JSON list of C-alpha atoms in Angstrom, two decimals:
[
{"chain": "A", "resi": 77, "resn": "MET", "atom": "CA", "xyz": [101.08, 131.88, 181.12]},
{"chain": "A", "resi": 78, "resn": "PHE", "atom": "CA", "xyz": [100.57, 128.20, 180.40]},
{"chain": "A", "resi": 79, "resn": "ILE", "atom": "CA", "xyz": [101.51, 126.85, 176.97]},
{"chain": "A", "resi": 80, "resn": "GLN", "atom": "CA", "xyz": [100.14, 123.45, 175.98]},
{"chain": "A", "resi": 81, "resn": "THR", "atom": "CA", "xyz": [101.92, 121.19, 173.53]},
{"chain": "A", "resi": 82, "resn": "GLU", "atom": "CA", "xyz": [100.45, 118.54, 171.27]},
{"chain": "A", "resi": 83, "resn": "ALA", "atom": "CA", "xyz": [102.11, 115.91, 169.14]},
{"chain": "A", "resi": 84, "resn": "THR", "atom": "CA", "xyz": [101.35, 115.98, 165.42]},
{"chain": "A", "resi": 85, "resn": "PRO", "atom": "CA", "xyz": [101.36, 113.12, 162.89]},
{"chain": "A", "resi": 86, "resn": "ASN", "atom": "CA", "xyz": [104.78, 114.44, 161.84]},
{"chain": "A", "resi": 87, "resn": "PRO", "atom": "CA", "xyz": [107.26, 113.32, 164.56]},
{"chain": "A", "resi": 88, "resn": "ALA", "atom": "CA", "xyz": [109.57, 116.21, 163.65]},
{"chain": "A", "resi": 89, "resn": "THR", "atom": "CA", "xyz": [106.84, 118.80, 164.37]},
{"chain": "A", "resi": 90, "resn": "LEU", "atom": "CA", "xyz": [105.31, 119.79, 167.69]},
{"chain": "A", "resi": 91, "resn": "LYS", "atom": "CA", "xyz": [102.27, 122.05, 168.11]},
{"chain": "A", "resi": 92, "resn": "PHE", "atom": "CA", "xyz": [102.43, 124.78, 170.77]},
{"chain": "A", "resi": 93, "resn": "LEU", "atom": "CA", "xyz": [99.16, 126.32, 172.04]},
{"chain": "A", "resi": 94, "resn": "PRO", "atom": "CA", "xyz": [99.81, 129.60, 173.90]},
{"chain": "A", "resi": 95, "resn": "GLY", "atom": "CA", "xyz": [96.16, 130.04, 174.91]},
{"chain": "A", "resi": 96, "resn": "ARG", "atom": "CA", "xyz": [95.71, 133.19, 172.86]},
{"chain": "A", "resi": 97, "resn": "ILE", "atom": "CA", "xyz": [95.40, 134.28, 169.24]},
{"chain": "A", "resi": 98, "resn": "VAL", "atom": "CA", "xyz": [98.65, 133.93, 167.28]},
{"chain": "A", "resi": 99, "resn": "LEU", "atom": "CA", "xyz": [97.35, 135.25, 163.93]},
{"chain": "A", "resi": 100, "resn": "PRO", "atom": "CA", "xyz": [93.89, 136.84, 163.72]},
{"chain": "A", "resi": 101, "resn": "GLU", "atom": "CA", "xyz": [93.52, 135.60, 160.15]},
{"chain": "A", "resi": 102, "resn": "GLY", "atom": "CA", "xyz": [95.45, 133.49, 157.68]},
{"chain": "A", "resi": 103, "resn": "THR", "atom": "CA", "xyz": [98.58, 131.47, 158.30]},
{"chain": "A", "resi": 104, "resn": "MET", "atom": "CA", "xyz": [102.32, 132.00, 157.91]},
{"chain": "A", "resi": 105, "resn": "ASP", "atom": "CA", "xyz": [104.95, 129.40, 157.10]},
{"chain": "A", "resi": 106, "resn": "PHE", "atom": "CA", "xyz": [108.66, 130.01, 157.67]},
{"chain": "A", "resi": 107, "resn": "ARG", "atom": "CA", "xyz": [110.88, 127.26, 156.25]},
{"chain": "A", "resi": 108, "resn": "LYS", "atom": "CA", "xyz": [114.19, 128.93, 157.05]},
{"chain": "A", "resi": 109, "resn": "SER", "atom": "CA", "xyz": [115.40, 131.76, 159.26]},
{"chain": "A", "resi": 110, "resn": "GLU", "atom": "CA", "xyz": [115.78, 134.12, 156.30]},
{"chain": "A", "resi": 111, "resn": "ASP", "atom": "CA", "xyz": [111.99, 133.95, 155.79]},
{"chain": "A", "resi": 112, "resn": "ALA", "atom": "CA", "xyz": [111.28, 135.25, 159.31]},
{"chain": "A", "resi": 113, "resn": "GLY", "atom": "CA", "xyz": [112.14, 138.91, 158.59]},
{"chain": "A", "resi": 114, "resn": "THR", "atom": "CA", "xyz": [108.74, 140.37, 159.47]},
{"chain": "A", "resi": 115, "resn": "SER", "atom": "CA", "xyz": [108.10, 138.20, 162.53]},
{"chain": "A", "resi": 116, "resn": "PRO", "atom": "CA", "xyz": [109.96, 138.91, 165.76]},
{"chain": "A", "resi": 117, "resn": "LEU", "atom": "CA", "xyz": [108.60, 135.66, 167.23]},
{"chain": "A", "resi": 118, "resn": "ALA", "atom": "CA", "xyz": [109.77, 133.55, 164.30]},
{"chain": "A", "resi": 119, "resn": "GLN", "atom": "CA", "xyz": [113.19, 135.23, 164.42]},
{"chain": "A", "resi": 120, "resn": "THR", "atom": "CA", "xyz": [113.52, 134.35, 168.12]},
{"chain": "A", "resi": 121, "resn": "LEU", "atom": "CA", "xyz": [112.41, 130.76, 167.59]},
{"chain": "A", "resi": 122, "resn": "PHE", "atom": "CA", "xyz": [114.92, 130.25, 164.77]},
{"chain": "A", "resi": 123, "resn": "GLN", "atom": "CA", "xyz": [117.67, 131.20, 167.25]},
{"chain": "A", "resi": 124, "resn": "VAL", "atom": "CA", "xyz": [116.99, 127.95, 169.12]},
{"chain": "A", "resi": 125, "resn": "ASP", "atom": "CA", "xyz": [119.50, 125.39, 167.85]},
{"chain": "A", "resi": 126, "resn": "GLY", "atom": "CA", "xyz": [117.70, 122.64, 165.98]},
{"chain": "A", "resi": 127, "resn": "VAL", "atom": "CA", "xyz": [114.61, 124.62, 164.88]},
{"chain": "A", "resi": 128, "resn": "GLU", "atom": "CA", "xyz": [114.17, 124.20, 161.12]},
{"chain": "A", "resi": 129, "resn": "GLY", "atom": "CA", "xyz": [110.63, 125.42, 160.45]},
{"chain": "A", "resi": 130, "resn": "ILE", "atom": "CA", "xyz": [107.89, 127.49, 162.05]},
{"chain": "A", "resi": 131, "resn": "PHE", "atom": "CA", "xyz": [104.22, 127.72, 161.16]},
{"chain": "A", "resi": 132, "resn": "PHE", "atom": "CA", "xyz": [101.71, 130.15, 162.66]},
{"chain": "A", "resi": 133, "resn": "GLY", "atom": "CA", "xyz": [98.00, 129.30, 162.69]},
{"chain": "A", "resi": 134, "resn": "HIS", "atom": "CA", "xyz": [95.09, 131.10, 164.29]},
{"chain": "A", "resi": 135, "resn": "ASP", "atom": "CA", "xyz": [95.78, 129.92, 167.84]},
{"chain": "A", "resi": 136, "resn": "PHE", "atom": "CA", "xyz": [98.86, 127.73, 167.55]},
{"chain": "A", "resi": 137, "resn": "ILE", "atom": "CA", "xyz": [102.52, 127.62, 166.57]},
{"chain": "A", "resi": 138, "resn": "SER", "atom": "CA", "xyz": [103.97, 124.51, 164.95]},
{"chain": "A", "resi": 139, "resn": "VAL", "atom": "CA", "xyz": [107.72, 124.07, 165.25]},
{"chain": "A", "resi": 140, "resn": "THR", "atom": "CA", "xyz": [109.66, 121.60, 163.11]},
{"chain": "A", "resi": 141, "resn": "LYS", "atom": "CA", "xyz": [113.00, 120.36, 164.40]},
{"chain": "A", "resi": 142, "resn": "GLY", "atom": "CA", "xyz": [116.06, 118.99, 162.72]},
{"chain": "A", "resi": 143, "resn": "ASP", "atom": "CA", "xyz": [118.20, 116.12, 163.98]},
{"chain": "A", "resi": 144, "resn": "VAL", "atom": "CA", "xyz": [117.85, 116.89, 167.72]},
{"chain": "A", "resi": 145, "resn": "ASP", "atom": "CA", "xyz": [115.67, 115.49, 170.48]},
{"chain": "A", "resi": 146, "resn": "TRP", "atom": "CA", "xyz": [112.60, 117.41, 171.61]},
{"chain": "A", "resi": 147, "resn": "GLN", "atom": "CA", "xyz": [113.73, 117.14, 175.22]},
{"chain": "A", "resi": 148, "resn": "HIS", "atom": "CA", "xyz": [116.76, 119.29, 174.37]},
{"chain": "A", "resi": 149, "resn": "ILE", "atom": "CA", "xyz": [114.98, 122.13, 172.56]},
{"chain": "A", "resi": 150, "resn": "LYS", "atom": "CA", "xyz": [111.39, 122.13, 173.88]},
{"chain": "A", "resi": 151, "resn": "PRO", "atom": "CA", "xyz": [112.21, 124.15, 177.05]},
{"chain": "A", "resi": 152, "resn": "ALA", "atom": "CA", "xyz": [113.95, 126.86, 174.98]},
{"chain": "A", "resi": 153, "resn": "ILE", "atom": "CA", "xyz": [111.00, 127.02, 172.56]},
{"chain": "A", "resi": 154, "resn": "LEU", "atom": "CA", "xyz": [108.50, 127.28, 175.42]},
{"chain": "A", "resi": 155, "resn": "GLY", "atom": "CA", "xyz": [110.58, 130.03, 177.01]},
{"chain": "A", "resi": 156, "resn": "ALA", "atom": "CA", "xyz": [110.84, 131.99, 173.77]},
{"chain": "A", "resi": 157, "resn": "ILE", "atom": "CA", "xyz": [107.08, 131.80, 173.15]},
{"chain": "A", "resi": 158, "resn": "MET", "atom": "CA", "xyz": [106.25, 132.78, 176.72]},
{"chain": "A", "resi": 159, "resn": "GLU", "atom": "CA", "xyz": [108.69, 135.67, 176.75]},
{"chain": "A", "resi": 160, "resn": "HIS", "atom": "CA", "xyz": [107.37, 136.96, 173.43]},
{"chain": "A", "resi": 161, "resn": "PHE", "atom": "CA", "xyz": [103.72, 136.98, 174.46]},
{"chain": "A", "resi": 162, "resn": "MET", "atom": "CA", "xyz": [104.47, 138.43, 177.90]},
{"chain": "A", "resi": 163, "resn": "SER", "atom": "CA", "xyz": [106.38, 141.30, 176.26]},
{"chain": "A", "resi": 164, "resn": "GLY", "atom": "CA", "xyz": [103.34, 142.36, 174.24]},
{"chain": "A", "resi": 165, "resn": "ALA", "atom": "CA", "xyz": [105.38, 142.49, 171.03]},
{"chain": "A", "resi": 166, "resn": "PRO", "atom": "CA", "xyz": [103.50, 141.71, 167.80]},
{"chain": "A", "resi": 167, "resn": "VAL", "atom": "CA", "xyz": [103.80, 138.26, 166.24]},
{"chain": "A", "resi": 168, "resn": "VAL", "atom": "CA", "xyz": [104.22, 139.95, 162.85]},
{"chain": "A", "resi": 169, "resn": "ALA", "atom": "CA", "xyz": [105.79, 143.41, 162.68]},
{"chain": "A", "resi": 170, "resn": "SER", "atom": "CA", "xyz": [104.26, 144.40, 159.34]},
{"chain": "A", "resi": 171, "resn": "GLU", "atom": "CA", "xyz": [101.81, 143.15, 156.80]},
{"chain": "A", "resi": 172, "resn": "MET", "atom": "CA", "xyz": [103.24, 140.41, 154.66]},
{"chain": "A", "resi": 173, "resn": "SER", "atom": "CA", "xyz": [101.64, 138.58, 151.80]},
{"chain": "A", "resi": 174, "resn": "GLU", "atom": "CA", "xyz": [101.31, 134.97, 152.83]},
{"chain": "A", "resi": 175, "resn": "GLU", "atom": "CA", "xyz": [101.78, 133.52, 149.39]},
{"chain": "A", "resi": 176, "resn": "SER", "atom": "CA", "xyz": [102.32, 135.10, 146.04]},
{"chain": "A", "resi": 177, "resn": "ASP", "atom": "CA", "xyz": [101.17, 132.05, 144.10]},
{"chain": "A", "resi": 178, "resn": "GLU", "atom": "CA", "xyz": [98.04, 132.74, 142.12]},
{"chain": "A", "resi": 179, "resn": "GLU", "atom": "CA", "xyz": [95.29, 130.16, 141.85]},
{"chain": "A", "resi": 180, "resn": "PHE", "atom": "CA", "xyz": [94.94, 128.53, 138.48]},
{"chain": "A", "resi": 181, "resn": "PHE", "atom": "CA", "xyz": [92.00, 126.84, 136.77]},
{"chain": "A", "resi": 182, "resn": "GLU", "atom": "CA", "xyz": [90.31, 126.84, 133.39]},
{"chain": "A", "resi": 183, "resn": "GLU", "atom": "CA", "xyz": [87.59, 129.29, 132.51]},
{"chain": "A", "resi": 184, "resn": "GLY", "atom": "CA", "xyz": [84.30, 127.46, 132.89]},
{"chain": "A", "resi": 185, "resn": "ASP", "atom": "CA", "xyz": [85.47, 125.48, 135.94]},
{"chain": "A", "resi": 186, "resn": "GLU", "atom": "CA", "xyz": [84.47, 128.21, 138.41]},
{"chain": "A", "resi": 187, "resn": "GLU", "atom": "CA", "xyz": [81.52, 126.26, 139.85]},
{"chain": "A", "resi": 188, "resn": "THR", "atom": "CA", "xyz": [83.62, 123.10, 140.32]},
{"chain": "A", "resi": 189, "resn": "VAL", "atom": "CA", "xyz": [86.44, 125.13, 141.91]},
{"chain": "A", "resi": 190, "resn": "ASP", "atom": "CA", "xyz": [84.00, 126.86, 144.27]},
{"chain": "A", "resi": 191, "resn": "THR", "atom": "CA", "xyz": [82.72, 123.47, 145.46]},
{"chain": "A", "resi": 192, "resn": "ILE", "atom": "CA", "xyz": [86.28, 122.15, 145.93]},
{"chain": "A", "resi": 193, "resn": "LYS", "atom": "CA", "xyz": [87.28, 125.26, 147.89]},
{"chain": "A", "resi": 194, "resn": "GLU", "atom": "CA", "xyz": [84.19, 125.05, 150.10]},
{"chain": "A", "resi": 195, "resn": "LEU", "atom": "CA", "xyz": [84.91, 121.39, 150.92]},
{"chain": "A", "resi": 196, "resn": "ILE", "atom": "CA", "xyz": [88.54, 122.19, 151.73]},
{"chain": "A", "resi": 197, "resn": "GLU", "atom": "CA", "xyz": [87.57, 125.16, 153.93]},
{"chain": "A", "resi": 198, "resn": "THR", "atom": "CA", "xyz": [84.79, 123.41, 155.85]},
{"chain": "A", "resi": 199, "resn": "ARG", "atom": "CA", "xyz": [85.94, 119.80, 156.07]},
{"chain": "A", "resi": 200, "resn": "VAL", "atom": "CA", "xyz": [89.68, 119.54, 155.44]},
{"chain": "A", "resi": 201, "resn": "ARG", "atom": "CA", "xyz": [91.35, 122.67, 156.86]},
{"chain": "A", "resi": 202, "resn": "PRO", "atom": "CA", "xyz": [89.84, 122.37, 160.36]},
{"chain": "A", "resi": 203, "resn": "ALA", "atom": "CA", "xyz": [91.09, 118.77, 160.66]},
{"chain": "A", "resi": 204, "resn": "VAL", "atom": "CA", "xyz": [94.54, 119.63, 159.31]},
{"chain": "A", "resi": 205, "resn": "ALA", "atom": "CA", "xyz": [94.79, 122.62, 161.70]},
{"chain": "A", "resi": 206, "resn": "GLN", "atom": "CA", "xyz": [94.20, 120.27, 164.63]},
{"chain": "A", "resi": 207, "resn": "ASP", "atom": "CA", "xyz": [97.37, 118.48, 163.56]},
{"chain": "A", "resi": 208, "resn": "GLY", "atom": "CA", "xyz": [99.36, 121.73, 163.42]},
{"chain": "A", "resi": 209, "resn": "GLY", "atom": "CA", "xyz": [99.27, 122.43, 159.71]},
{"chain": "A", "resi": 210, "resn": "ASP", "atom": "CA", "xyz": [97.32, 124.04, 156.93]},
{"chain": "A", "resi": 211, "resn": "ILE", "atom": "CA", "xyz": [96.21, 123.12, 153.45]},
{"chain": "A", "resi": 212, "resn": "THR", "atom": "CA", "xyz": [95.03, 125.50, 150.76]},
{"chain": "A", "resi": 213, "resn": "PHE", "atom": "CA", "xyz": [93.67, 125.27, 147.25]},
{"chain": "A", "resi": 214, "resn": "ARG", "atom": "CA", "xyz": [96.18, 126.24, 144.54]},
{"chain": "A", "resi": 215, "resn": "GLY", "atom": "CA", "xyz": [94.61, 125.02, 141.31]},
{"chain": "A", "resi": 216, "resn": "PHE", "atom": "CA", "xyz": [92.47, 122.64, 139.27]},
{"chain": "A", "resi": 217, "resn": "ARG", "atom": "CA", "xyz": [93.36, 121.40, 135.80]},
{"chain": "A", "resi": 218, "resn": "ASP", "atom": "CA", "xyz": [92.47, 118.27, 133.81]},
{"chain": "A", "resi": 219, "resn": "GLY", "atom": "CA", "xyz": [90.72, 116.65, 136.79]},
{"chain": "A", "resi": 220, "resn": "ILE", "atom": "CA", "xyz": [93.68, 117.20, 139.12]},
{"chain": "A", "resi": 221, "resn": "VAL", "atom": "CA", "xyz": [93.34, 119.33, 142.26]},
{"chain": "A", "resi": 222, "resn": "TYR", "atom": "CA", "xyz": [96.59, 121.01, 143.38]},
{"chain": "A", "resi": 223, "resn": "LEU", "atom": "CA", "xyz": [96.94, 121.79, 147.08]},
{"chain": "A", "resi": 224, "resn": "SER", "atom": "CA", "xyz": [99.59, 123.53, 149.14]},
{"chain": "A", "resi": 225, "resn": "MET", "atom": "CA", "xyz": [100.46, 121.81, 152.44]},
{"chain": "A", "resi": 226, "resn": "ARG", "atom": "CA", "xyz": [102.23, 123.81, 155.15]},
{"chain": "A", "resi": 227, "resn": "GLY", "atom": "CA", "xyz": [103.21, 123.55, 158.78]},
{"chain": "A", "resi": 228, "resn": "ALA", "atom": "CA", "xyz": [103.19, 120.07, 160.30]},
{"chain": "A", "resi": 229, "resn": "CYS", "atom": "CA", "xyz": [101.74, 118.69, 157.05]},
{"chain": "A", "resi": 230, "resn": "SER", "atom": "CA", "xyz": [104.76, 119.73, 155.04]},
{"chain": "A", "resi": 231, "resn": "GLY", "atom": "CA", "xyz": [107.15, 116.79, 155.02]},
{"chain": "A", "resi": 232, "resn": "CYS", "atom": "CA", "xyz": [104.90, 114.65, 157.24]},
{"chain": "A", "resi": 233, "resn": "PRO", "atom": "CA", "xyz": [105.26, 110.92, 156.60]},
{"chain": "A", "resi": 234, "resn": "SER", "atom": "CA", "xyz": [101.47, 110.50, 156.58]},
{"chain": "A", "resi": 235, "resn": "SER", "atom": "CA", "xyz": [100.72, 113.49, 154.32]},
{"chain": "A", "resi": 236, "resn": "THR", "atom": "CA", "xyz": [100.64, 111.33, 151.18]},
{"chain": "A", "resi": 237, "resn": "ALA", "atom": "CA", "xyz": [98.09, 109.03, 152.79]},
{"chain": "A", "resi": 238, "resn": "THR", "atom": "CA", "xyz": [96.08, 112.05, 153.93]},
{"chain": "A", "resi": 239, "resn": "LEU", "atom": "CA", "xyz": [96.08, 113.44, 150.40]},
{"chain": "A", "resi": 240, "resn": "LYS", "atom": "CA", "xyz": [95.41, 110.23, 148.51]},
{"chain": "A", "resi": 241, "resn": "HIS", "atom": "CA", "xyz": [93.01, 108.45, 150.81]},
{"chain": "A", "resi": 242, "resn": "GLY", "atom": "CA", "xyz": [91.34, 111.19, 152.80]},
{"chain": "A", "resi": 243, "resn": "ILE", "atom": "CA", "xyz": [91.13, 114.35, 150.74]},
{"chain": "A", "resi": 244, "resn": "GLN", "atom": "CA", "xyz": [91.07, 112.72, 147.31]},
{"chain": "A", "resi": 245, "resn": "ASN", "atom": "CA", "xyz": [88.24, 110.36, 148.31]},
{"chain": "A", "resi": 246, "resn": "LEU", "atom": "CA", "xyz": [86.26, 113.21, 149.88]},
{"chain": "A", "resi": 247, "resn": "LEU", "atom": "CA", "xyz": [86.59, 115.44, 146.82]},
{"chain": "A", "resi": 248, "resn": "ARG", "atom": "CA", "xyz": [85.83, 112.60, 144.38]},
{"chain": "A", "resi": 249, "resn": "HIS", "atom": "CA", "xyz": [82.68, 111.75, 146.34]},
{"chain": "A", "resi": 250, "resn": "PHE", "atom": "CA", "xyz": [81.27, 115.29, 146.14]},
{"chain": "A", "resi": 251, "resn": "VAL", "atom": "CA", "xyz": [82.87, 116.47, 142.88]},
{"chain": "A", "resi": 252, "resn": "PRO", "atom": "CA", "xyz": [82.86, 113.78, 140.16]},
{"chain": "A", "resi": 253, "resn": "GLU", "atom": "CA", "xyz": [85.18, 115.89, 137.96]},
{"chain": "A", "resi": 254, "resn": "VAL", "atom": "CA", "xyz": [88.05, 115.32, 140.43]},
{"chain": "A", "resi": 255, "resn": "GLU", "atom": "CA", "xyz": [90.31, 112.46, 139.37]},
{"chain": "A", "resi": 256, "resn": "GLU", "atom": "CA", "xyz": [93.38, 113.07, 141.54]},
{"chain": "A", "resi": 257, "resn": "VAL", "atom": "CA", "xyz": [94.79, 115.33, 144.28]},
{"chain": "A", "resi": 258, "resn": "ARG", "atom": "CA", "xyz": [98.44, 116.46, 144.30]},
{"chain": "A", "resi": 259, "resn": "ALA", "atom": "CA", "xyz": [100.56, 118.55, 146.63]},
{"chain": "A", "resi": 260, "resn": "ILE", "atom": "CA", "xyz": [102.63, 121.38, 145.16]}
]
């Protein structure tokens, strides 16, 4: 098994590509070891000293490190991923709701929200996934779009620029009602 790695815009996060499906649908974000209860792979990765966050996408795993060098922990992470997939164990042991946060928006804004969601799904999420993260719609109120950023995007030094210059400009261009974009 060959696992590729890719740098992300966040220097503390590295993207691991095992060459197979990690999650058939959706994403999962583990910000601390206590969150990894339903994922044997996440539990194993958190046992590597220096691992502070794990994000599963469709075909990748993003790992965020603490105050350690990649050269010290990357071999252990690669070994853990390889061993897990070679064992045939599931990535997630049971169904888990990814997020319990409900979407929020005013009645009457359904058409605007549908357009915003379509733009995020078709133009933003694929680009963000290439960088080892994910972004999802959370709400729209008073001209402000609220987005959830996970994986490599969470805590990334360039995430503010991505939000303000990239996503905000895109949404404003296609949806005049959008005045601002904020991460929650």
